[in-house]
Amino acid sequence: MKTTLITGGLGFIGSSICELLLKKKYSDKCILLDNFGGYMNPIKDNFIDFRKQRFPSLKNIIIERCDTSNYKALSSIISKYKPNYIYHTAALPLAKVSNLNNEEAKISSVDSTVNIIDAINIIQNSNKRFKFNRFVYFSSSMVYGDFKTPTVNEQSEKNPKDAYGIMKLAGEVVTEGLCKLHKIPYTIIRPSAVYGPKDMNRRVSQIFIENAFEKKKIYIQGKNEKLDFTYIKDLANGSVLAARSKKGVNEIFNITCGKGQTLLSYVIYLKKKFPELNYIIQARDKTKPSRGTLSIKKAKRLLGYKPKYSLKDGINEYFNFLKKNFRY
Ligand SMILES: NC(=O)c1ccc[n+]([C@@H]2O[C@H](COP(=O)([O-])OP(=O)(O)OC[C@H]3O[C@@H](n4cnc5c(N)ncnc54)[C@H](O)[C@@H]3O)[C@@H](O)[C@H]2O)c1
């Protein structure tokens, strides 16, 4: 009987991991621990609440409302369910908001990570027969800051440029240090520019496709601005692969598409579906790190990770989802 607890389990990435684990029967039960937070104004804009669509069925899913900063509540949930795996995706996931609210970013990425590891340590020590398999910390490509080379690998210099990246990196340090101290097997995942159905944080990929549906102009910040756009299913697959593989123990992996592509190329794929689409290229936002490709050689070599979705395929699936499910 394998139990998985996913912090931030109601979110974009957490819910996709849950779906995969249950579908493939890698877990018998998923505990989704979430504070039911939201970062977008649900009244303003063209906000669409995707939360219900994330869970077509609640079979083998238990939802626990809890904030990871509340140690007492968190540790009692962890001791109650004694999960074999914990995927820690809960965090303030937006750079802009983290920069405005450093304290909240610290609480969600650093303090909460300490709390979870501490709670795992307690259940490990209280029951020697209990087998804890893996703590998976979700970091970000923002830990690298401005990429010094077109492609970065896991060893490349970490020089975060904003509060979001700084807190994500601090969470990595906490994970590596405390997990080694308490002999807790861990894996760190560095995703980048994840896109696809049911995202509702209004990051660039979502804004672009929704603007296209709504016949609104698209503003591209930076002619040569590149991101390693990663389809949600590839990220979920790669993360689960890393968590389940012995070769993933105490390792860090870039889990992305492995190909930096310009924002313009994303819009050009969209233009094939929306020939009328209008876009304007503006100056790049210099507060954002300049990024590119995250090498996935390590994940390929150790885990056999192979992303399935090209940007074109990912946009196609995302487009079909929006067309089928929403008001467009
Ligand atoms: N989406 C991306 O492109 C991307 C890229 C790199 C890294 N990440 C990281 O992946 C993780 C998940 O991101 P996402 O895109 O799924 O975001 P999301 O907002 O869709 O999901 C995050 C979930 O965590 C919950 N949450 C936040 N703070 C919490 C707290 N303190 N206690 C309990 N629940 C809390 C929210 O309610 C939400 O349901 C984050 O750690 C983010 O930094 C995401």
Coordinates of C-alpha atoms and ligand atoms in Angstrom, one line a residue:
M1 CA 0.0 0.0 0.0
K2 CA 1.7 3.2 -1.2
T3 CA 0.5 6.6 0.0
T4 CA 1.6 9.8 -1.5
L5 CA 1.1 13.3 0.0
I6 CA 1.3 16.2 -2.3
T7 CA 1.6 19.7 -0.8
G8 CA 0.0 22.2 -3.2
G9 CA -2.0 19.2 -4.4
L10 CA -4.9 21.3 -5.7
G11 CA -2.5 23.3 -7.9
F12 CA -1.5 23.0 -11.6
I13 CA 1.5 20.7 -11.1
G14 CA 0.4 19.0 -7.9
S15 CA -2.9 17.9 -9.4
S16 CA -1.2 16.6 -12.6
I17 CA 1.2 14.5 -10.5
C18 CA -1.8 13.1 -8.5
E19 CA -3.6 12.2 -11.7
L20 CA -0.6 10.4 -13.1
L21 CA 0.2 8.5 -9.8
L22 CA -3.4 7.2 -9.5
K23 CA -3.8 6.4 -13.2
K24 CA -0.6 4.4 -13.3
K25 CA -1.4 2.8 -9.9
Y26 CA 2.0 4.0 -8.5
S27 CA 0.0 5.2 -5.5
D28 CA -3.1 3.7 -3.9
K29 CA -4.0 6.9 -2.3
C30 CA -3.1 10.6 -2.7
I31 CA -3.4 13.1 0.2
L32 CA -3.7 16.6 -1.3
L33 CA -2.6 19.1 1.3
D34 CA -3.4 22.7 0.2
N35 CA -4.3 26.0 1.7
F36 CA -6.8 26.7 -1.1
G37 CA -4.9 29.8 -2.0
G38 CA -5.0 31.8 -5.2
Y39 CA -2.9 34.6 -6.7
M40 CA -5.1 36.1 -9.3
N41 CA -8.1 38.3 -8.8
P42 CA -11.1 36.0 -9.5
I43 CA -13.4 39.0 -10.1
K44 CA -11.3 41.0 -12.5
D45 CA -9.9 40.0 -15.9
N46 CA -10.9 36.9 -17.8
F47 CA -10.2 34.7 -14.8
I48 CA -11.3 31.1 -15.2
D49 CA -11.3 28.9 -12.2
F50 CA -9.9 25.5 -13.4
R51 CA -9.8 23.9 -10.0
K52 CA -12.9 21.7 -10.4
Q53 CA -11.6 20.5 -13.8
R54 CA -8.5 19.3 -12.1
F55 CA -10.4 16.5 -10.4
P56 CA -12.9 14.7 -12.5
S57 CA -13.1 12.0 -9.8
L58 CA -12.2 12.0 -6.1
K59 CA -11.6 8.3 -6.0
N60 CA -8.6 7.5 -3.8
I61 CA -8.0 11.2 -3.2
I62 CA -8.2 12.9 0.3
I63 CA -8.1 16.7 0.5
E64 CA -6.7 18.2 3.6
R65 CA -7.0 22.0 3.9
C66 CA -3.8 23.1 5.6
D67 CA -1.1 25.7 5.3
T68 CA 2.5 24.3 5.2
S69 CA 3.6 27.1 7.5
N70 CA 1.4 25.7 10.3
Y71 CA 3.7 23.1 11.7
K72 CA 1.2 21.7 14.2
A73 CA -1.5 21.0 11.7
L74 CA 1.0 19.9 9.0
S75 CA 2.8 17.4 11.2
S76 CA -0.4 15.9 12.5
I77 CA -1.6 15.3 8.9
I78 CA 1.8 13.7 8.0
S79 CA 1.7 11.5 11.1
K80 CA -1.9 10.5 10.5
Y81 CA -1.3 9.3 6.9
K82 CA 2.3 8.3 7.1
P83 CA 2.9 8.9 3.4
N84 CA 5.7 7.0 1.6
Y85 CA 6.3 9.8 -0.8
I86 CA 5.9 13.6 -0.4
Y87 CA 5.9 15.8 -3.4
H88 CA 6.3 19.4 -2.1
T89 CA 4.9 21.7 -4.7
A90 CA 3.1 24.2 -2.4
A91 CA 4.7 27.6 -2.7
L92 CA 4.0 31.1 -3.9
P93 CA 4.7 30.2 -7.5
L94 CA 4.9 33.7 -9.1
A95 CA 8.1 35.7 -9.4
K96 CA 6.2 39.1 -9.5
V97 CA 4.3 38.4 -6.3
S98 CA 7.3 37.0 -4.5
N99 CA 9.3 40.1 -5.3
L100 CA 6.5 42.2 -3.8
N101 CA 6.2 40.0 -0.7
N102 CA 9.5 38.5 0.2
E103 CA 8.3 37.3 3.6
E104 CA 5.5 35.2 2.1
A105 CA 7.9 33.8 -0.4
K106 CA 10.3 32.8 2.4
I107 CA 7.5 31.3 4.5
S108 CA 6.2 29.2 1.6
S109 CA 9.5 28.0 0.1
V110 CA 11.9 27.9 3.1
D111 CA 10.1 27.7 6.4
S112 CA 7.5 25.3 5.0
T113 CA 10.2 23.0 3.6
V114 CA 11.9 22.9 7.1
N115 CA 8.5 22.0 8.6
I116 CA 7.8 19.1 6.2
I117 CA 11.3 17.6 6.6
D118 CA 11.0 17.9 10.4
A119 CA 7.6 16.1 10.4
I120 CA 9.1 13.3 8.2
N121 CA 12.0 13.0 10.6
I122 CA 9.6 12.5 13.5
I123 CA 7.6 9.8 11.9
Q124 CA 10.8 8.0 10.7
N125 CA 12.2 8.1 14.2
S126 CA 8.9 7.0 15.9
N127 CA 8.4 3.9 13.8
K128 CA 11.6 2.2 12.7
R129 CA 9.6 -0.2 10.4
F130 CA 8.0 2.7 8.5
K131 CA 9.6 3.1 5.1
F132 CA 9.8 6.7 3.8
N133 CA 10.8 6.6 0.1
R134 CA 11.2 10.1 -1.1
F135 CA 10.8 13.8 -0.4
V136 CA 10.6 15.7 -3.7
Y137 CA 11.2 19.4 -3.6
F138 CA 10.0 21.6 -6.5
S139 CA 12.5 24.2 -7.2
S140 CA 12.8 26.4 -10.4
S141 CA 15.0 27.4 -13.3
M142 CA 15.0 30.8 -11.6
V143 CA 17.8 29.6 -9.3
Y144 CA 20.3 30.0 -12.2
G145 CA 19.5 33.7 -12.6
D146 CA 20.7 35.1 -16.0
F147 CA 22.0 32.1 -17.9
K148 CA 25.7 32.5 -18.6
T149 CA 25.6 30.1 -21.4
P150 CA 22.7 29.2 -23.8
T151 CA 22.3 25.9 -22.0
V152 CA 22.7 25.3 -18.3
N153 CA 23.1 22.0 -16.5
E154 CA 22.5 21.2 -12.9
Q155 CA 26.1 22.1 -12.0
S156 CA 25.9 25.6 -13.6
E157 CA 26.3 28.6 -11.4
K158 CA 23.3 29.5 -9.3
N159 CA 22.9 33.2 -9.1
P160 CA 19.2 34.0 -8.6
K161 CA 18.2 37.5 -9.6
D162 CA 14.9 37.9 -7.8
A163 CA 13.2 37.0 -4.5
Y164 CA 11.4 34.0 -6.0
G165 CA 14.7 32.4 -7.3
I166 CA 16.5 33.3 -4.0
M167 CA 13.8 31.5 -1.9
K168 CA 13.6 28.6 -4.3
L169 CA 17.4 28.1 -4.0
A170 CA 17.2 28.5 -0.2
G171 CA 14.6 25.7 -0.2
E172 CA 17.1 23.5 -2.1
V173 CA 19.8 24.2 0.5
V174 CA 17.3 23.3 3.3
T175 CA 16.3 20.2 1.5
E176 CA 19.8 18.9 0.8
G177 CA 21.1 19.9 4.3
L178 CA 18.3 18.7 6.5
C179 CA 17.5 15.5 4.5
K180 CA 21.2 14.4 4.6
L181 CA 21.2 15.2 8.4
H182 CA 18.1 13.1 9.0
K183 CA 18.9 10.4 6.4
I184 CA 15.7 11.2 4.4
P185 CA 16.0 10.4 0.7
Y186 CA 15.2 13.4 -1.4
T187 CA 15.1 14.6 -5.0
I188 CA 15.1 18.2 -6.2
I189 CA 13.3 19.0 -9.5
R190 CA 14.0 22.2 -11.4
P191 CA 11.1 22.8 -13.8
S192 CA 10.8 25.8 -16.2
A193 CA 7.9 27.5 -18.0
V194 CA 5.4 24.7 -17.5
Y195 CA 2.3 25.1 -19.7
G196 CA -0.9 23.3 -20.5
P197 CA -4.5 22.7 -19.5
K198 CA -5.8 23.9 -16.2
D199 CA -3.0 26.4 -15.3
M200 CA -4.6 29.5 -13.8
N201 CA -1.8 31.6 -12.7
R202 CA -1.7 33.7 -15.8
R203 CA 1.9 33.1 -16.8
V204 CA 3.0 34.0 -20.3
S205 CA 1.9 30.8 -22.0
Q206 CA -1.6 31.1 -20.6
I207 CA -1.9 34.8 -21.3
F208 CA -0.8 34.2 -24.9
I209 CA -3.2 31.4 -25.7
E210 CA -6.2 33.0 -23.9
N211 CA -5.5 36.3 -25.6
A212 CA -5.5 34.5 -29.0
F213 CA -8.9 32.9 -28.2
E214 CA -10.3 36.3 -27.1
K215 CA -9.0 38.1 -30.2
K216 CA -6.8 40.3 -28.0
K217 CA -3.4 41.5 -29.0
I218 CA -0.3 39.7 -27.7
Y219 CA 2.6 41.6 -26.3
I220 CA 5.9 39.8 -26.6
Q221 CA 8.5 41.2 -24.2
G222 CA 11.9 40.6 -26.0
K223 CA 12.4 39.6 -29.6
N224 CA 15.0 36.9 -28.6
E225 CA 13.6 36.1 -25.2
K226 CA 13.8 32.3 -24.8
L227 CA 12.1 29.9 -22.4
D228 CA 12.3 26.1 -22.1
F229 CA 8.6 25.7 -22.5
T230 CA 7.7 22.3 -20.8
Y231 CA 4.4 20.6 -21.3
I232 CA 2.7 19.7 -18.0
K233 CA 2.5 16.0 -18.7
D234 CA 6.2 15.8 -19.4
L235 CA 7.0 17.5 -16.2
A236 CA 4.7 15.2 -14.2
N237 CA 6.2 12.1 -15.9
G238 CA 9.8 13.2 -15.3
S239 CA 9.1 14.2 -11.7
V240 CA 7.5 10.8 -10.9
L241 CA 10.3 9.0 -12.7
A242 CA 12.8 10.8 -10.6
A243 CA 10.9 10.1 -7.3
R244 CA 10.5 6.4 -8.1
S245 CA 14.0 5.7 -9.3
K246 CA 16.8 4.7 -7.0
K247 CA 19.1 6.7 -9.2
G248 CA 17.1 9.8 -8.3
V249 CA 18.0 9.5 -4.6
N250 CA 19.7 12.7 -3.3
E251 CA 20.0 14.1 -6.8
I252 CA 18.9 17.4 -8.6
F253 CA 17.3 17.2 -12.0
N254 CA 16.4 19.8 -14.6
I255 CA 13.0 18.4 -15.8
T256 CA 12.1 20.4 -18.9
C257 CA 11.6 20.0 -22.6
G258 CA 15.3 20.5 -23.0
K259 CA 15.0 23.1 -25.7
G260 CA 14.9 26.9 -25.2
Q261 CA 12.4 28.5 -27.6
T262 CA 11.6 32.1 -28.2
L263 CA 8.3 33.6 -27.0
L264 CA 7.9 34.6 -30.7
S265 CA 8.0 30.9 -31.7
Y266 CA 5.2 30.1 -29.3
V267 CA 3.1 32.9 -30.8
I268 CA 3.9 31.8 -34.4
Y269 CA 2.5 28.3 -33.5
L270 CA -0.6 30.0 -32.2
K271 CA -0.9 32.1 -35.4
K272 CA -1.3 28.9 -37.3
K273 CA -4.5 28.3 -35.3
F274 CA -5.5 31.9 -35.2
P275 CA -4.5 33.5 -38.5
E276 CA -6.0 36.9 -37.5
L277 CA -3.8 37.0 -34.4
N278 CA -2.0 40.3 -33.8
Y279 CA 1.2 40.7 -31.8
I280 CA 3.6 43.4 -30.9
I281 CA 7.2 42.9 -29.9
Q282 CA 8.3 45.1 -27.0
A283 CA 11.6 45.6 -25.1
R284 CA 12.5 42.7 -22.8
D285 CA 11.7 43.1 -19.1
K286 CA 15.2 43.5 -17.6
T287 CA 14.1 42.5 -14.1
K288 CA 13.6 39.0 -15.4
P289 CA 16.6 36.7 -15.8
S290 CA 17.6 36.0 -19.3
R291 CA 17.1 32.3 -19.8
G292 CA 17.4 29.6 -22.5
T293 CA 17.8 25.8 -22.5
L294 CA 18.0 23.6 -19.4
S295 CA 20.0 20.5 -20.2
I296 CA 18.1 17.3 -19.5
K297 CA 21.1 15.0 -20.2
K298 CA 21.3 14.0 -16.6
A299 CA 17.6 13.0 -16.4
K300 CA 17.9 11.1 -19.7
R301 CA 21.0 9.2 -18.6
L302 CA 20.0 8.3 -15.0
L303 CA 16.2 8.1 -15.3
G304 CA 15.6 7.4 -19.0
Y305 CA 13.5 10.6 -19.1
K306 CA 12.3 11.5 -22.6
P307 CA 9.9 14.4 -23.0
K308 CA 7.1 13.5 -25.4
Y309 CA 5.7 16.9 -26.3
S310 CA 7.2 19.3 -28.8
L311 CA 6.0 22.9 -28.4
K312 CA 3.7 22.3 -31.4
D313 CA 2.2 19.2 -29.9
G314 CA 1.8 20.8 -26.4
I315 CA 0.1 23.9 -27.9
N316 CA -2.2 21.6 -29.9
E317 CA -3.4 19.7 -26.8
Y318 CA -3.7 22.9 -24.8
F319 CA -5.7 24.5 -27.6
N320 CA -8.1 21.5 -27.9
F321 CA -8.6 21.5 -24.1
L322 CA -9.6 25.2 -24.1
K323 CA -11.8 24.8 -27.1
K324 CA -13.7 21.9 -25.6
N325 CA -14.0 23.1 -22.1
F326 CA -14.5 26.8 -22.1
R327 CA -16.5 29.6 -23.4
Y328 CA -14.5 30.2 -26.6
Ligands
LIG1 N1 4.3 26.3 -13.3 C1 5.6 26.6 -13.6 O1 5.9 27.0 -14.7 C2 6.7 26.4 -12.6 C3 8.0 26.5 -13.0 C4 9.1 26.3 -12.0 C5 8.7 25.9 -10.7 N2 7.4 25.8 -10.3 C6 7.2 25.4 -9.0 O2 6.2 24.3 -8.9 C7 5.4 24.4 -7.8 C8 3.9 24.3 -8.2 O3 3.6 25.4 -9.1 P1 2.2 25.5 -9.8 O4 2.4 26.1 -11.1 O5 1.5 24.1 -9.7 O6 1.4 26.5 -8.9 P2 -0.1 26.5 -8.4 O7 -0.4 27.9 -7.9 O8 -1.0 26.1 -9.5 O9 -0.1 25.5 -7.3 C9 0.4 25.7 -6.0 C10 -0.6 25.2 -5.0 O10 0.0 25.3 -3.7 C11 -1.0 25.8 -2.8 N3 -0.2 26.5 -1.8 C12 0.6 27.6 -1.9 N4 1.2 28.0 -0.8 C13 0.7 27.0 0.1 C14 1.0 26.8 1.5 N5 1.8 27.7 2.2 N6 0.4 25.8 2.1 C15 -0.4 25.0 1.5 N7 -0.7 25.1 0.2 C16 -0.1 26.1 -0.5 C17 -1.9 26.7 -3.6 O11 -3.2 26.8 -3.1 C18 -1.9 26.0 -5.0 O12 -3.0 25.1 -5.0 C19 5.8 25.7 -7.1 O13 6.6 25.4 -6.1 C20 6.5 26.5 -8.2 O14 7.4 27.4 -7.6 C21 6.4 26.0 -11.2

